[in-house]
PDB file of C-alpha atoms in Angstrom:
ATOM      1  CA  MET A   1     129.357 145.378  51.525  1.00 76.00           C
ATOM      2  CA  LYS A   2     132.062 146.621  53.860  1.00 88.00           C
ATOM      3  CA  HIS A   3     135.789 146.186  53.379  1.00 92.00           C
ATOM      4  CA  LEU A   4     138.001 144.484  55.963  1.00 94.00           C
ATOM      5  CA  LEU A   5     141.504 145.926  55.801  1.00 96.00           C
ATOM      6  CA  THR A   6     144.720 144.419  57.095  1.00 97.00           C
ATOM      7  CA  LEU A   7     147.361 147.068  57.616  1.00 97.00           C
ATOM      8  CA  SER A   8     150.516 147.954  59.471  1.00 98.00           C
ATOM      9  CA  TYR A   9     151.785 151.283  60.745  1.00 98.00           C
ATOM     10  CA  LEU A  10     154.609 152.995  62.510  1.00 97.00           C
ATOM     11  CA  GLY A  11     152.955 154.885  65.345  1.00 96.00           C
ATOM     12  CA  THR A  12     155.701 157.389  66.171  1.00 96.00           C
ATOM     13  CA  ALA A  13     154.011 160.382  64.537  1.00 96.00           C
ATOM     14  CA  TYR A  14     150.488 159.556  65.746  1.00 96.00           C
ATOM     15  CA  SER A  15     148.481 160.072  68.923  1.00 95.00           C
ATOM     16  CA  GLY A  16     147.278 156.488  68.734  1.00 93.00           C
ATOM     17  CA  PHE A  17     144.713 154.892  66.444  1.00 95.00           C
ATOM     18  CA  GLN A  18     141.477 156.566  67.460  1.00 93.00           C
ATOM     19  CA  VAL A  19     140.447 159.958  66.088  1.00 91.00           C
ATOM     20  CA  GLN A  20     141.118 162.856  68.448  1.00 90.00           C
ATOM     21  CA  PRO A  21     140.683 166.590  67.870  1.00 90.00           C
ATOM     22  CA  ASN A  22     143.657 168.656  66.730  1.00 90.00           C
ATOM     23  CA  THR A  23     146.134 165.797  66.456  1.00 94.00           C
ATOM     24  CA  LYS A  24     147.248 163.158  63.963  1.00 95.00           C
ATOM     25  CA  THR A  25     145.769 159.667  64.327  1.00 97.00           C
ATOM     26  CA  VAL A  26     145.864 156.508  62.228  1.00 97.00           C
ATOM     27  CA  GLN A  27     142.067 156.335  62.020  1.00 96.00           C
ATOM     28  CA  ALA A  28     141.876 159.864  60.599  1.00 96.00           C
ATOM     29  CA  ALA A  29     144.462 158.999  57.934  1.00 97.00           C
ATOM     30  CA  LEU A  30     142.477 155.893  56.928  1.00 97.00           C
ATOM     31  CA  GLN A  31     139.227 157.861  56.788  1.00 95.00           C
ATOM     32  CA  PHE A  32     140.843 160.423  54.519  1.00 95.00           C
ATOM     33  CA  ALA A  33     142.171 157.760  52.146  1.00 95.00           C
ATOM     34  CA  ALA A  34     138.878 155.817  52.049  1.00 93.00           C
ATOM     35  CA  THR A  35     136.916 159.020  51.399  1.00 92.00           C
ATOM     36  CA  LYS A  36     139.205 159.806  48.486  1.00 92.00           C
ATOM     37  CA  ILE A  37     138.881 156.443  46.753  1.00 91.00           C
ATOM     38  CA  PHE A  38     135.142 155.956  47.373  1.00 89.00           C
ATOM     39  CA  ASP A  39     134.322 159.621  46.762  1.00 87.00           C
ATOM     40  CA  THR A  40     132.131 159.876  49.849  1.00 87.00           C
ATOM     41  CA  PRO A  41     132.749 160.257  53.620  1.00 88.00           C
ATOM     42  CA  CYS A  42     133.732 156.871  55.054  1.00 88.00           C
ATOM     43  CA  GLY A  43     133.715 155.651  58.632  1.00 90.00           C
ATOM     44  CA  ILE A  44     136.530 153.398  59.826  1.00 93.00           C
ATOM     45  CA  THR A  45     136.192 150.982  62.756  1.00 94.00           C
ATOM     46  CA  GLY A  46     139.376 149.501  64.194  1.00 94.00           C
ATOM     47  CA  CYS A  47     139.869 146.216  65.992  1.00 94.00           C
ATOM     48  CA  SER A  48     141.442 147.960  68.982  1.00 91.00           C
ATOM     49  CA  ARG A  49     142.759 151.213  70.325  1.00 87.00           C
ATOM     50  CA  THR A  50     146.488 151.780  70.382  1.00 90.00           C
ATOM     51  CA  ASP A  51     148.208 154.493  72.397  1.00 91.00           C
ATOM     52  CA  SER A  52     150.351 157.354  71.213  1.00 93.00           C
ATOM     53  CA  GLY A  53     153.645 156.087  69.804  1.00 95.00           C
ATOM     54  CA  VAL A  54     152.560 152.426  69.657  1.00 97.00           C
ATOM     55  CA  HIS A  55     153.073 150.558  66.384  1.00 97.00           C
ATOM     56  CA  ALA A  56     151.225 147.749  64.614  1.00 97.00           C
ATOM     57  CA  ASN A  57     152.654 144.884  62.579  1.00 97.00           C
ATOM     58  CA  GLU A  58     149.101 143.671  61.974  1.00 97.00           C
ATOM     59  CA  TYR A  59     145.979 145.722  62.496  1.00 97.00           C
ATOM     60  CA  LEU A  60     142.443 145.076  61.260  1.00 97.00           C
ATOM     61  CA  ALA A  61     140.003 147.818  60.370  1.00 96.00           C
ATOM     62  CA  VAL A  62     136.695 147.976  58.534  1.00 95.00           C
ATOM     63  CA  VAL A  63     135.583 150.594  56.033  1.00 92.00           C
ATOM     64  CA  GLU A  64     132.104 151.060  57.454  1.00 82.00           C
ATOM     65  CA  GLU A  65     130.395 152.761  54.551  1.00 68.00           C
ATOM     66  CA  HIS A  66     131.127 153.921  51.058  1.00 66.00           C
ATOM     67  CA  GLY A  67     129.334 155.274  48.046  1.00 64.00           C
ATOM     68  CA  LYS A  68     128.647 153.727  44.712  1.00 61.00           C
ATOM     69  CA  ALA A  69     132.218 153.986  43.472  1.00 63.00           C
ATOM     70  CA  SER A  70     133.046 150.639  41.935  1.00 71.00           C
ATOM     71  CA  ILE A  71     136.500 149.496  43.023  1.00 80.00           C
ATOM     72  CA  PRO A  72     137.519 145.842  42.751  1.00 82.00           C
ATOM     73  CA  GLU A  73     138.347 144.250  46.078  1.00 83.00           C
ATOM     74  CA  SER A  74     141.837 143.480  44.799  1.00 87.00           C
ATOM     75  CA  ALA A  75     142.495 147.156  44.054  1.00 91.00           C
ATOM     76  CA  VAL A  76     141.375 148.726  47.331  1.00 92.00           C
ATOM     77  CA  ALA A  77     144.669 148.279  49.194  1.00 94.00           C
ATOM     78  CA  ARG A  78     146.730 149.803  46.390  1.00 95.00           C
ATOM     79  CA  ALA A  79     144.250 152.651  45.953  1.00 94.00           C
ATOM     80  CA  MET A  80     144.215 153.514  49.659  1.00 95.00           C
ATOM     81  CA  ASN A  81     148.005 153.417  49.862  1.00 97.00           C
ATOM     82  CA  THR A  82     148.071 156.131  47.205  1.00 96.00           C
ATOM     83  CA  TYR A  83     146.519 158.511  49.738  1.00 97.00           C
ATOM     84  CA  LEU A  84     148.114 157.183  52.924  1.00 97.00           C
ATOM     85  CA  PRO A  85     151.371 158.503  54.407  1.00 97.00           C
ATOM     86  CA  LYS A  86     154.445 156.296  54.106  1.00 97.00           C
ATOM     87  CA  ASP A  87     154.229 155.131  57.726  1.00 97.00           C
ATOM     88  CA  ILE A  88     150.832 153.444  57.158  1.00 98.00           C
ATOM     89  CA  SER A  89     150.267 150.654  54.631  1.00 98.00           C
ATOM     90  CA  VAL A  90     147.222 148.547  53.775  1.00 97.00           C
ATOM     91  CA  PHE A  91     148.354 145.195  52.407  1.00 94.00           C
ATOM     92  CA  ARG A  92     145.126 143.181  52.220  1.00 95.00           C
ATOM     93  CA  CYS A  93     141.429 143.852  51.652  1.00 94.00           C
ATOM     94  CA  ILE A  94     138.450 141.511  51.603  1.00 92.00           C
ATOM     95  CA  SER A  95     134.763 142.327  51.325  1.00 88.00           C
ATOM     96  CA  VAL A  96     132.479 141.495  54.259  1.00 88.00           C
ATOM     97  CA  PRO A  97     128.711 141.937  54.736  1.00 85.00           C
ATOM     98  CA  ASP A  98     127.185 145.078  56.229  1.00 84.00           C
ATOM     99  CA  ASP A  99     126.463 143.292  59.526  1.00 86.00           C
ATOM    100  CA  PHE A 100     130.120 142.365  60.091  1.00 90.00           C
ATOM    101  CA  LYS A 101     131.339 143.934  63.349  1.00 90.00           C
ATOM    102  CA  ILE A 102     135.079 143.678  63.770  1.00 91.00           C
ATOM    103  CA  ARG A 103     135.220 144.032  67.559  1.00 89.00           C
ATOM    104  CA  HIS A 104     132.653 141.252  68.007  1.00 90.00           C
ATOM    105  CA  GLU A 105     134.794 138.890  65.963  1.00 92.00           C
ATOM    106  CA  VAL A 106     138.147 139.512  67.681  1.00 94.00           C
ATOM    107  CA  GLU A 107     138.908 136.749  70.176  1.00 94.00           C
ATOM    108  CA  GLY A 108     142.370 137.857  71.200  1.00 96.00           C
ATOM    109  CA  LYS A 109     145.501 139.775  70.318  1.00 97.00           C
ATOM    110  CA  GLU A 110     149.237 139.341  70.521  1.00 98.00           C
ATOM    111  CA  TYR A 111     151.537 142.209  71.400  1.00 98.00           C
ATOM    112  CA  LEU A 112     155.270 142.330  70.844  1.00 98.00           C
ATOM    113  CA  TYR A 113     157.600 144.455  72.947  1.00 98.00           C
ATOM    114  CA  LEU A 114     160.995 145.013  71.325  1.00 98.00           C
ATOM    115  CA  VAL A 115     164.110 145.792  73.385  1.00 98.00           C
ATOM    116  CA  TRP A 116     167.528 146.789  72.031  1.00 98.00           C
ATOM    117  CA  ASN A 117     169.810 145.424  74.764  1.00 98.00           C
ATOM    118  CA  HIS A 118     173.231 146.854  73.994  1.00 98.00           C
ATOM    119  CA  PRO A 119     175.543 149.439  75.608  1.00 97.00           C
ATOM    120  CA  CYS A 120     175.215 151.677  72.529  1.00 97.00           C
ATOM    121  CA  ARG A 121     172.120 152.995  70.831  1.00 97.00           C
ATOM    122  CA  ASN A 122     170.971 151.607  67.500  1.00 98.00           C
ATOM    123  CA  PRO A 123     169.970 154.582  65.327  1.00 97.00           C
ATOM    124  CA  PHE A 124     167.917 152.331  63.070  1.00 97.00           C
ATOM    125  CA  LEU A 125     165.696 151.388  66.021  1.00 97.00           C
ATOM    126  CA  SER A 126     165.135 154.922  67.288  1.00 95.00           C
ATOM    127  CA  ASP A 127     161.453 155.175  68.362  1.00 95.00           C
ATOM    128  CA  ARG A 128     160.982 151.528  67.339  1.00 97.00           C
ATOM    129  CA  ALA A 129     162.483 149.687  70.312  1.00 98.00           C
ATOM    130  CA  LEU A 130     163.308 150.359  73.938  1.00 98.00           C
ATOM    131  CA  TYR A 131     167.006 151.154  74.280  1.00 98.00           C
ATOM    132  CA  TYR A 132     168.157 149.293  77.401  1.00 98.00           C
ATOM    133  CA  PRO A 133     171.962 149.456  77.869  1.00 97.00           C
ATOM    134  CA  ARG A 134     172.152 147.303  81.022  1.00 96.00           C
ATOM    135  CA  LYS A 135     172.502 143.558  80.439  1.00 96.00           C
ATOM    136  CA  LEU A 136     169.180 141.818  80.950  1.00 97.00           C
ATOM    137  CA  ASP A 137     168.822 138.749  83.150  1.00 97.00           C
ATOM    138  CA  ILE A 138     166.623 136.782  80.764  1.00 97.00           C
ATOM    139  CA  GLU A 139     166.315 133.785  83.073  1.00 96.00           C
ATOM    140  CA  ALA A 140     165.038 135.961  85.932  1.00 96.00           C
ATOM    141  CA  MET A 141     162.458 137.410  83.556  1.00 97.00           C
ATOM    142  CA  ARG A 142     161.373 133.982  82.333  1.00 97.00           C
ATOM    143  CA  LYS A 143     160.763 132.817  85.891  1.00 95.00           C
ATOM    144  CA  ALA A 144     157.885 135.307  86.019  1.00 95.00           C
ATOM    145  CA  ILE A 145     156.021 133.748  83.113  1.00 97.00           C
ATOM    146  CA  PRO A 146     153.990 131.164  85.102  1.00 96.00           C
ATOM    147  CA  TYR A 147     152.633 133.918  87.367  1.00 96.00           C
ATOM    148  CA  PHE A 148     151.189 135.829  84.425  1.00 97.00           C
ATOM    149  CA  VAL A 149     149.818 133.045  82.227  1.00 97.00           C
ATOM    150  CA  GLY A 150     146.194 132.115  82.899  1.00 97.00           C
ATOM    151  CA  LYS A 151     143.052 133.893  84.021  1.00 97.00           C
ATOM    152  CA  HIS A 152     143.746 136.565  86.632  1.00 97.00           C
ATOM    153  CA  ASP A 153     142.584 139.926  87.874  1.00 96.00           C
ATOM    154  CA  PHE A 154     145.200 142.234  86.336  1.00 97.00           C
ATOM    155  CA  ARG A 155     144.238 145.429  88.201  1.00 96.00           C
ATOM    156  CA  ALA A 156     147.845 145.848  89.329  1.00 96.00           C
ATOM    157  CA  PHE A 157     148.884 146.003  85.667  1.00 97.00           C
ATOM    158  CA  MET A 158     146.480 148.732  84.600  1.00 95.00           C
ATOM    159  CA  ALA A 159     147.270 152.437  84.408  1.00 92.00           C
ATOM    160  CA  SER A 160     146.191 154.379  87.494  1.00 84.00           C
ATOM    161  CA  GLY A 161     142.955 156.269  86.969  1.00 80.00           C
ATOM    162  CA  SER A 162     141.425 153.768  84.537  1.00 83.00           C
ATOM    163  CA  ASP A 163     137.700 153.290  85.121  1.00 80.00           C
ATOM    164  CA  ILE A 164     137.355 149.751  83.754  1.00 88.00           C
ATOM    165  CA  ALA A 165     135.252 147.677  86.154  1.00 88.00           C
ATOM    166  CA  ASP A 166     136.035 144.169  84.886  1.00 94.00           C
ATOM    167  CA  THR A 167     139.805 143.762  85.122  1.00 95.00           C
ATOM    168  CA  VAL A 168     139.937 139.979  84.699  1.00 97.00           C
ATOM    169  CA  ARG A 169     141.798 138.858  81.600  1.00 97.00           C
ATOM    170  CA  THR A 170     143.299 135.584  80.366  1.00 97.00           C
ATOM    171  CA  ILE A 171     146.893 135.604  79.164  1.00 98.00           C
ATOM    172  CA  THR A 172     147.250 132.613  76.865  1.00 97.00           C
ATOM    173  CA  ASP A 173     150.944 132.983  76.096  1.00 97.00           C
ATOM    174  CA  LEU A 174     153.931 134.965  77.321  1.00 98.00           C
ATOM    175  CA  ARG A 175     157.358 134.245  75.921  1.00 97.00           C
ATOM    176  CA  ILE A 176     160.725 135.961  75.804  1.00 98.00           C
ATOM    177  CA  GLU A 177     163.061 135.463  72.864  1.00 98.00           C
ATOM    178  CA  ALA A 178     166.632 136.724  73.015  1.00 96.00           C
ATOM    179  CA  GLU A 179     168.932 136.746  70.007  1.00 95.00           C
ATOM    180  CA  ALA A 180     172.198 138.668  70.067  1.00 94.00           C
ATOM    181  CA  ASP A 181     171.262 142.201  71.229  1.00 96.00           C
ATOM    182  CA  THR A 182     167.559 141.977  70.476  1.00 97.00           C
ATOM    183  CA  VAL A 183     165.010 140.843  73.059  1.00 98.00           C
ATOM    184  CA  LYS A 184     161.417 140.213  72.027  1.00 98.00           C
ATOM    185  CA  ILE A 185     158.642 139.852  74.595  1.00 98.00           C
ATOM    186  CA  TYR A 186     155.371 138.425  73.245  1.00 98.00           C
ATOM    187  CA  VAL A 187     152.105 138.603  75.198  1.00 98.00           C
ATOM    188  CA  SER A 188     148.847 137.058  73.941  1.00 98.00           C
ATOM    189  CA  ALA A 189     145.510 137.440  75.716  1.00 97.00           C
ATOM    190  CA  ASP A 190     141.774 137.563  75.202  1.00 95.00           C
ATOM    191  CA  GLY A 191     141.914 141.270  76.019  1.00 94.00           C
ATOM    192  CA  PHE A 192     144.136 143.929  77.523  1.00 95.00           C
ATOM    193  CA  LEU A 193     143.753 146.698  80.075  1.00 95.00           C
ATOM    194  CA  TYR A 194     145.100 150.208  79.530  1.00 93.00           C
ATOM    195  CA  ASN A 195     148.929 150.010  79.555  1.00 95.00           C
ATOM    196  CA  MET A 196     148.774 146.355  80.631  1.00 97.00           C
ATOM    197  CA  VAL A 197     151.536 145.090  78.335  1.00 98.00           C
ATOM    198  CA  ARG A 198     153.783 148.051  79.081  1.00 98.00           C
ATOM    199  CA  ILE A 199     153.424 147.483  82.836  1.00 98.00           C
ATOM    200  CA  ILE A 200     154.074 143.750  82.433  1.00 98.00           C
ATOM    201  CA  VAL A 201     157.255 144.611  80.525  1.00 98.00           C
ATOM    202  CA  GLY A 202     158.248 147.164  83.156  1.00 98.00           C
ATOM    203  CA  THR A 203     157.743 144.500  85.824  1.00 98.00           C
ATOM    204  CA  LEU A 204     159.905 142.026  83.919  1.00 98.00           C
ATOM    205  CA  LEU A 205     162.642 144.652  83.611  1.00 98.00           C
ATOM    206  CA  GLU A 206     162.543 145.289  87.356  1.00 98.00           C
ATOM    207  CA  MET A 207     162.753 141.563  87.987  1.00 97.00           C
ATOM    208  CA  SER A 208     165.876 141.522  85.821  1.00 97.00           C
ATOM    209  CA  GLU A 209     167.227 144.409  87.915  1.00 97.00           C
ATOM    210  CA  GLY A 210     166.504 142.554  91.157  1.00 96.00           C
ATOM    211  CA  LYS A 211     163.964 145.151  92.291  1.00 97.00           C
ATOM    212  CA  ILE A 212     160.921 142.841  92.198  1.00 96.00           C
ATOM    213  CA  SER A 213     160.905 139.304  93.571  1.00 95.00           C
ATOM    214  CA  ALA A 214     158.656 136.438  92.541  1.00 94.00           C
ATOM    215  CA  GLU A 215     156.897 136.756  95.918  1.00 96.00           C
ATOM    216  CA  ARG A 216     156.145 140.440  95.302  1.00 97.00           C
ATOM    217  CA  LEU A 217     154.874 139.673  91.801  1.00 97.00           C
ATOM    218  CA  GLU A 218     152.566 136.993  93.175  1.00 96.00           C
ATOM    219  CA  LYS A 219     151.283 139.438  95.774  1.00 97.00           C
ATOM    220  CA  ALA A 220     150.684 142.098  93.111  1.00 97.00           C
ATOM    221  CA  ILE A 221     148.461 139.708  91.188  1.00 96.00           C
ATOM    222  CA  GLU A 222     146.661 138.526  94.326  1.00 96.00           C
ATOM    223  CA  THR A 223     145.977 142.003  95.759  1.00 96.00           C
ATOM    224  CA  GLY A 224     145.701 144.123  92.627  1.00 95.00           C
ATOM    225  CA  GLU A 225     147.977 146.757  94.166  1.00 95.00           C
ATOM    226  CA  ARG A 226     149.485 148.851  91.382  1.00 95.00           C
ATOM    227  CA  SER A 227     152.407 149.884  93.615  1.00 96.00           C
ATOM    228  CA  LEU A 228     153.615 146.277  93.797  1.00 97.00           C
ATOM    229  CA  ALA A 229     153.992 145.955  90.026  1.00 97.00           C
ATOM    230  CA  GLY A 230     156.746 147.536  87.976  1.00 97.00           C
ATOM    231  CA  ARG A 231     157.051 150.732  86.031  1.00 97.00           C
ATOM    232  CA  THR A 232     155.305 151.427  82.735  1.00 97.00           C
ATOM    233  CA  ALA A 233     157.701 150.732  79.868  1.00 97.00           C
ATOM    234  CA  PRO A 234     157.841 153.385  77.114  1.00 97.00           C
ATOM    235  CA  ALA A 235     155.477 153.160  74.153  1.00 96.00           C
ATOM    236  CA  GLU A 236     158.086 153.045  71.402  1.00 95.00           C
ATOM    237  CA  GLY A 237     158.886 149.363  71.903  1.00 97.00           C
ATOM    238  CA  LEU A 238     155.282 148.166  71.693  1.00 98.00           C
ATOM    239  CA  TYR A 239     153.662 146.616  68.611  1.00 98.00           C
ATOM    240  CA  LEU A 240     150.235 145.109  68.077  1.00 98.00           C
ATOM    241  CA  ASN A 241     151.624 142.006  66.429  1.00 97.00           C
ATOM    242  CA  ARG A 242     148.666 139.756  65.580  1.00 97.00           C
ATOM    243  CA  VAL A 243     144.882 139.872  65.808  1.00 96.00           C
ATOM    244  CA  PHE A 244     143.012 136.608  66.370  1.00 95.00           C
ATOM    245  CA  LEU A 245     139.586 136.529  64.733  1.00 91.00           C
ATOM    246  CA  ASN A 246     136.867 134.029  65.476  1.00 88.00           C
ATOM    247  CA  PRO A 247     137.986 131.146  63.214  1.00 80.00           C
ATOM    248  CA  HIS A 248     134.504 130.942  61.693  1.00 74.00           C
ATOM    249  CA  ALA A 249     134.100 134.688  61.082  1.00 69.00           C
ATOM    250  CA  LEU A 250     135.459 134.865  57.564  1.00 69.00           C
ATOM    251  CA  ASN A 251     133.957 131.478  56.665  1.00 64.00           C
ATOM    252  CA  ARG A 252     130.557 132.957  57.478  1.00 51.00           C
ATOM    253  CA  GLU A 253     131.293 135.889  55.241  1.00 49.00           C
ATOM    254  CA  GLU A 254     132.316 133.611  52.362  1.00 52.00           C
ATOM    255  CA  ASN A 255     129.159 131.537  52.802  1.00 50.00           C
ATOM    256  CA  SER A 256     126.974 134.622  52.798  1.00 49.00           C
ATOM    257  CA  ARG A 257     128.447 135.603  49.442  1.00 50.00           C
ATOM    258  CA  ALA A 258     128.059 132.149  47.919  1.00 47.00           C
TER     259      ALA A 258
END
């Protein structure tokens, strides 16, 4: 059996999720912890890549292999947290069969982009939200929502130099919530291109600033021209917020154990 982990992490100190040479990554930290508790080298497969400095409120990962160490399912999270740094925490673990493939079961994700919209910095949100001192025009930003929602070619909202051939994605929800000095931008989709959410946020900011019109946004989506979309917002405000599994995925796993 494999173990499906639900975890969260603060990405400030990491060069993203995926293992890279000579740098700290979340995947490497999880592999170290799993190897310690199962007393054998363990592979970890994540539900998605995240970039350097990006955080996760909810992230799913699978412990791909482990030895014969007998650890109750209920104890795995606590045991792994013993060996994980304080900015990564596993808070749920369930057992799944060996043929469970996390990336095949993910049907969509929701990202959150957090903005601190106040003339003065908030030290408690340093590296955890975009500090934006200029007053945002929330209504101007919300007028862009209908252009993004739906199935579109999002080439204009992908980092330059990306080699992804299929750039069509379906955004199922985009909403902007403003409360006091905090602005939260939520984007849900069946998949995301490299830097897609950060470019969408940058475009919304430039619409607030009056630099991008609705007509230009529409043209960006129609033509795929990156130059027509907005800037790439910084990584520190971005969180993988929720992961949507196939609703039958875990039911299948329970049935297979019955």
